[in-house]
mmCIF file of C-alpha atoms in Angstrom:
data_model
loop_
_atom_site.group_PDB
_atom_site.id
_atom_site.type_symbol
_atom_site.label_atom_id
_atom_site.label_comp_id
_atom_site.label_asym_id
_atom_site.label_seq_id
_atom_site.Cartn_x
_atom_site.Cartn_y
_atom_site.Cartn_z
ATOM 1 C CA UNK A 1 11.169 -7.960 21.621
ATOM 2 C CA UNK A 2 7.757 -9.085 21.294
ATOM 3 C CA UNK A 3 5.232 -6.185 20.617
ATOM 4 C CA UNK A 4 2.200 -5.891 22.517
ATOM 5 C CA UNK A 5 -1.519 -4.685 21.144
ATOM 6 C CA UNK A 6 -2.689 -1.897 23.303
ATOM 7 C CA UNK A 7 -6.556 -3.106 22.320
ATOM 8 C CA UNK A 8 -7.582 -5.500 19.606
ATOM 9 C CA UNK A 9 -7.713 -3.941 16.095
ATOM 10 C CA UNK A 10 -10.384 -1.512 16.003
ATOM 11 C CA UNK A 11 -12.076 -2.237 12.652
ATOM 12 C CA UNK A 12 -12.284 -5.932 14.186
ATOM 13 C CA UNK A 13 -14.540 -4.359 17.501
ATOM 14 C CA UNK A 14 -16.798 -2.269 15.153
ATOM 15 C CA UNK A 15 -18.695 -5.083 12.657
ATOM 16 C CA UNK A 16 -19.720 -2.054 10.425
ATOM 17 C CA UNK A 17 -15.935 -1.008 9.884
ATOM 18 C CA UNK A 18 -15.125 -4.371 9.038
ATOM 19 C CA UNK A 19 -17.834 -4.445 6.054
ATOM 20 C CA UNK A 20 -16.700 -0.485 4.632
ATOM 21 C CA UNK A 21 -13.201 -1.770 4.540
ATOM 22 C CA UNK A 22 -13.868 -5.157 2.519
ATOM 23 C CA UNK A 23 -16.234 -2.858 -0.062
ATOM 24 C CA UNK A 24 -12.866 -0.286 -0.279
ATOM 25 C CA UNK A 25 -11.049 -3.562 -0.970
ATOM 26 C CA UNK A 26 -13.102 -4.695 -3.630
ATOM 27 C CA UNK A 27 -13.415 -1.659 -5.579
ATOM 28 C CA UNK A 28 -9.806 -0.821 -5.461
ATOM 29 C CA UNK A 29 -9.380 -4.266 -6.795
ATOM 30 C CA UNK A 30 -12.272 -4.095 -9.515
ATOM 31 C CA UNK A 31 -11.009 -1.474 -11.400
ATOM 32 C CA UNK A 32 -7.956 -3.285 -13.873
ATOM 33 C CA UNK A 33 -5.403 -2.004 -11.983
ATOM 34 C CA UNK A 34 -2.753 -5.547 -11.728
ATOM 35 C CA UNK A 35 -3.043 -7.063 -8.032
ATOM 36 C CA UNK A 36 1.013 -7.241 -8.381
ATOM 37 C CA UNK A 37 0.974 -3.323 -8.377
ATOM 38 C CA UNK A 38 -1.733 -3.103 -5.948
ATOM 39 C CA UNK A 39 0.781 -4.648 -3.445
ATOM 40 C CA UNK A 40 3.491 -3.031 -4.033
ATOM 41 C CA UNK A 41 1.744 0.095 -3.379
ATOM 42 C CA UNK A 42 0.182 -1.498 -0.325
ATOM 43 C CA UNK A 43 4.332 -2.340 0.863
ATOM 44 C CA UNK A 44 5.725 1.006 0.132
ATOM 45 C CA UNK A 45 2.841 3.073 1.477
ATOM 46 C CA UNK A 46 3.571 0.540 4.840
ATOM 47 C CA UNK A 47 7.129 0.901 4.316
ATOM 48 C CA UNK A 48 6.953 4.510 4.885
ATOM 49 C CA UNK A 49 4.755 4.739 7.591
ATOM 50 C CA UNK A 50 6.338 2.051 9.477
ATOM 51 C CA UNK A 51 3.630 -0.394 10.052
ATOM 52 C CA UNK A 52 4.867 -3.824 10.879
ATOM 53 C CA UNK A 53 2.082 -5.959 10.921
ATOM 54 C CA UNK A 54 1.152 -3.942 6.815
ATOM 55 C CA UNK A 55 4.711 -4.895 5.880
ATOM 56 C CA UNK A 56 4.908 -8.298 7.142
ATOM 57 C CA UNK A 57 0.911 -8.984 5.534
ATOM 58 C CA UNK A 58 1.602 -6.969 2.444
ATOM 59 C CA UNK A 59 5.298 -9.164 1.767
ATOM 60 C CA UNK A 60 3.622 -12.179 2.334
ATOM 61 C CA UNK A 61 0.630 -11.303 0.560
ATOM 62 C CA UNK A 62 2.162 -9.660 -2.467
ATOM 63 C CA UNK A 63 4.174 -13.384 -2.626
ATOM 64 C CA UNK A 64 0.982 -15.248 -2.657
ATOM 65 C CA UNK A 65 -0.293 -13.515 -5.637
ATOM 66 C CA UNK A 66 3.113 -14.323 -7.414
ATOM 67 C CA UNK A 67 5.615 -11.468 -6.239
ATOM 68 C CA UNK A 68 9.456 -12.443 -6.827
ATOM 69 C CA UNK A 69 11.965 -12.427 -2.958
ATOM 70 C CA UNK A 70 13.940 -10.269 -5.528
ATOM 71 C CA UNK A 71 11.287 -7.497 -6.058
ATOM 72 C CA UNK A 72 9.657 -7.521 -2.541
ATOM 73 C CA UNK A 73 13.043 -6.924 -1.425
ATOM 74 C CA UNK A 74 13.723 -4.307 -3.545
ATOM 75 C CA UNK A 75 10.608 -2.081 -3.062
ATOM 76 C CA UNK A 76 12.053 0.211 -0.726
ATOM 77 C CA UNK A 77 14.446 0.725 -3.354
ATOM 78 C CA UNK A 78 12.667 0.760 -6.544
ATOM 79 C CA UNK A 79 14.253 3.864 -8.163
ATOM 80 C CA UNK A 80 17.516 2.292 -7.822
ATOM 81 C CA UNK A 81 16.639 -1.284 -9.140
ATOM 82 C CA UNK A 82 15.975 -2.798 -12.253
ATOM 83 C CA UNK A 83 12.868 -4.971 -11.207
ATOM 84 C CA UNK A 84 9.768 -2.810 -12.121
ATOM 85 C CA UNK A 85 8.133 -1.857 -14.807
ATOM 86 C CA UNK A 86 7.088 2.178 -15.534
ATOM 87 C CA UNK A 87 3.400 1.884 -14.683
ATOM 88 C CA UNK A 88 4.650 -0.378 -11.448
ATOM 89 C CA UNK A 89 7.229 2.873 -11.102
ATOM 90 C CA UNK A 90 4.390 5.774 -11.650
ATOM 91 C CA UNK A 91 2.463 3.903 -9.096
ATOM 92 C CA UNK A 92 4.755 3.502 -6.245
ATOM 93 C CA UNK A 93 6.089 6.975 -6.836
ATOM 94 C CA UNK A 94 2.313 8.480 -6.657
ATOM 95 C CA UNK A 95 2.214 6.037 -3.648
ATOM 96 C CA UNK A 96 5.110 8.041 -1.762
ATOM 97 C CA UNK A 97 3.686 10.942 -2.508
ATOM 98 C CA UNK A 98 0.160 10.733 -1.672
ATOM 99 C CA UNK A 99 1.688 8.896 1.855
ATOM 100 C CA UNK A 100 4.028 11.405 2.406
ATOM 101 C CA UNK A 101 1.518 14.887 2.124
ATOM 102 C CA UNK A 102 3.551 16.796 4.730
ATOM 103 C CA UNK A 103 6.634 16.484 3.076
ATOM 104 C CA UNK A 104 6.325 19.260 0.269
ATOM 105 C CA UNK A 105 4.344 22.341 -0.597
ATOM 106 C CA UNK A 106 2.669 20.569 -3.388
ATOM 107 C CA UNK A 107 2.436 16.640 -2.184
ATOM 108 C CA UNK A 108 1.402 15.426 -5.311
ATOM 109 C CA UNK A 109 3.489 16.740 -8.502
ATOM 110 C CA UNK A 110 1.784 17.245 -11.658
ATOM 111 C CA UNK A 111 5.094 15.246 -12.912
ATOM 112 C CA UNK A 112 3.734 12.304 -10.694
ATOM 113 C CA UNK A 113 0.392 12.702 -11.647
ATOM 114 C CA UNK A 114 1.069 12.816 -15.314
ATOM 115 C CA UNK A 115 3.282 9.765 -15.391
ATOM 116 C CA UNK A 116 0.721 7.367 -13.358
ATOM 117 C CA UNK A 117 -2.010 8.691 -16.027
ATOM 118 C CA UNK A 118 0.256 7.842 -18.835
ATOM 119 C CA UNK A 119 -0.361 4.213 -17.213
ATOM 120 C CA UNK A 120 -3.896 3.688 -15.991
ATOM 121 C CA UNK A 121 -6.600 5.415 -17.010
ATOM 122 C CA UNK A 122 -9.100 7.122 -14.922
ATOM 123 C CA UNK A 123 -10.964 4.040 -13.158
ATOM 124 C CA UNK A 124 -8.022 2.430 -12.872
ATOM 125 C CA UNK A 125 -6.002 5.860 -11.076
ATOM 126 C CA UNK A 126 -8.936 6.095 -8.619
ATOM 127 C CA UNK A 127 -8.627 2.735 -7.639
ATOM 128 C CA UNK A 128 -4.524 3.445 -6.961
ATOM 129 C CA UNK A 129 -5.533 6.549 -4.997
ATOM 130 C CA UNK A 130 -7.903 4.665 -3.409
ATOM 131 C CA UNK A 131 -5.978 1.768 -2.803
ATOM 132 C CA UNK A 132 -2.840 4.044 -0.845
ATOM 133 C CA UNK A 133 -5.665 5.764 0.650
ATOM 134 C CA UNK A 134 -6.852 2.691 2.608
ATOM 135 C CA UNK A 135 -3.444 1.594 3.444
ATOM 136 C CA UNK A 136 -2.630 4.271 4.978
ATOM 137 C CA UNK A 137 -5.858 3.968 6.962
ATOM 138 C CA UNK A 138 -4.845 0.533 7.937
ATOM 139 C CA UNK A 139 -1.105 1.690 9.105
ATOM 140 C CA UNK A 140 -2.563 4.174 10.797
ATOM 141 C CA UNK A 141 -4.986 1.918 12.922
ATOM 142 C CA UNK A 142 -2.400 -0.683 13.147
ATOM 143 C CA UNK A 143 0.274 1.693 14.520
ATOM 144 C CA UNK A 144 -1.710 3.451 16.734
ATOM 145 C CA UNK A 145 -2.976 0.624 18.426
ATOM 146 C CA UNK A 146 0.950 -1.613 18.032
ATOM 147 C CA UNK A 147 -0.823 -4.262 15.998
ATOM 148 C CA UNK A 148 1.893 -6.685 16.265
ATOM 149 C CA UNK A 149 3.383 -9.042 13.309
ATOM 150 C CA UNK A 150 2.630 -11.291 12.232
ATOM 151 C CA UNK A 151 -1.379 -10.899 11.566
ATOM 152 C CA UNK A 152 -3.945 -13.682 10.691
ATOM 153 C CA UNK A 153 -6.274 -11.021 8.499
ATOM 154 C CA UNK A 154 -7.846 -14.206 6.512
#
């Protein structure tokens, strides 16, 4: 089945989009936070909302900067594997829940919170928030408009 765009990406047609999203990129990458856990949040955010063209860019992406087959295989999975380490594991699971905000009264557990700021300190837990934030921005531009896989995104 080949997918089919139903418009070009809209951050591409609006030049001033394009320029807010690289400055959300940068300072989401600025603050310490390890570009390894950065895409792994990026994945499992994608993961969850189903965004194909995020998956497939975030896998390949995440492998560029040095990711393992093993662990990129076993993100949707972490709890259950032995691959990551507990900041990596407070940071996907404040990922879920900060993707998932419908799914519970309270979205975002003190018991989640707590764990990712045993981990990262304040800059560096803004930029995570930030960081699943603007992924699920992207999924949701990419879904909406059936951005297919694979994308060229530079």
């Amino acid at each position: 089945m080949t997918v089919q765009a139903r418009m070009p990406n809209p951050a591409g047609l609006l030049p001033d989009a394009v320029k807010a999203i690289n400055l959300l990129y940068k300072a989401a990458h600025s603050a310490g936070v390890p570009t390894g856990t950065l895409e792994l949040v990026h994945l499992r955010a994608s993961q969850i909302n189903g965004c194909g063209a995020c998956v497939d860019s975030g896998a390949r992406s995440a492998r560029k900067a040095g990711e393992t087959e093993e662990r990129l295989f076993a993100v949707a999975a972490w709890r259950e594997t032995p691959y990551f380490t507990d900041a990596e594991r407070a940071a996907l699971a404040l990922a879920e829940a900060a993707t998932r905000l419908a799914d519970r009264a309270d979205p975002v557990s003190d018991e989640v919170w707590a764990e990712a700021a045993r981990h990262f300190d304040e800059k560096q837990l803004a930029a995570v928030v930030l960081w699943v934030a603007t992924t699920n921005f992207f999924n949701r531009l990419n879904a909406t408009t059936r951005q297919p896989a694979p994308q060229n995104w530079g």
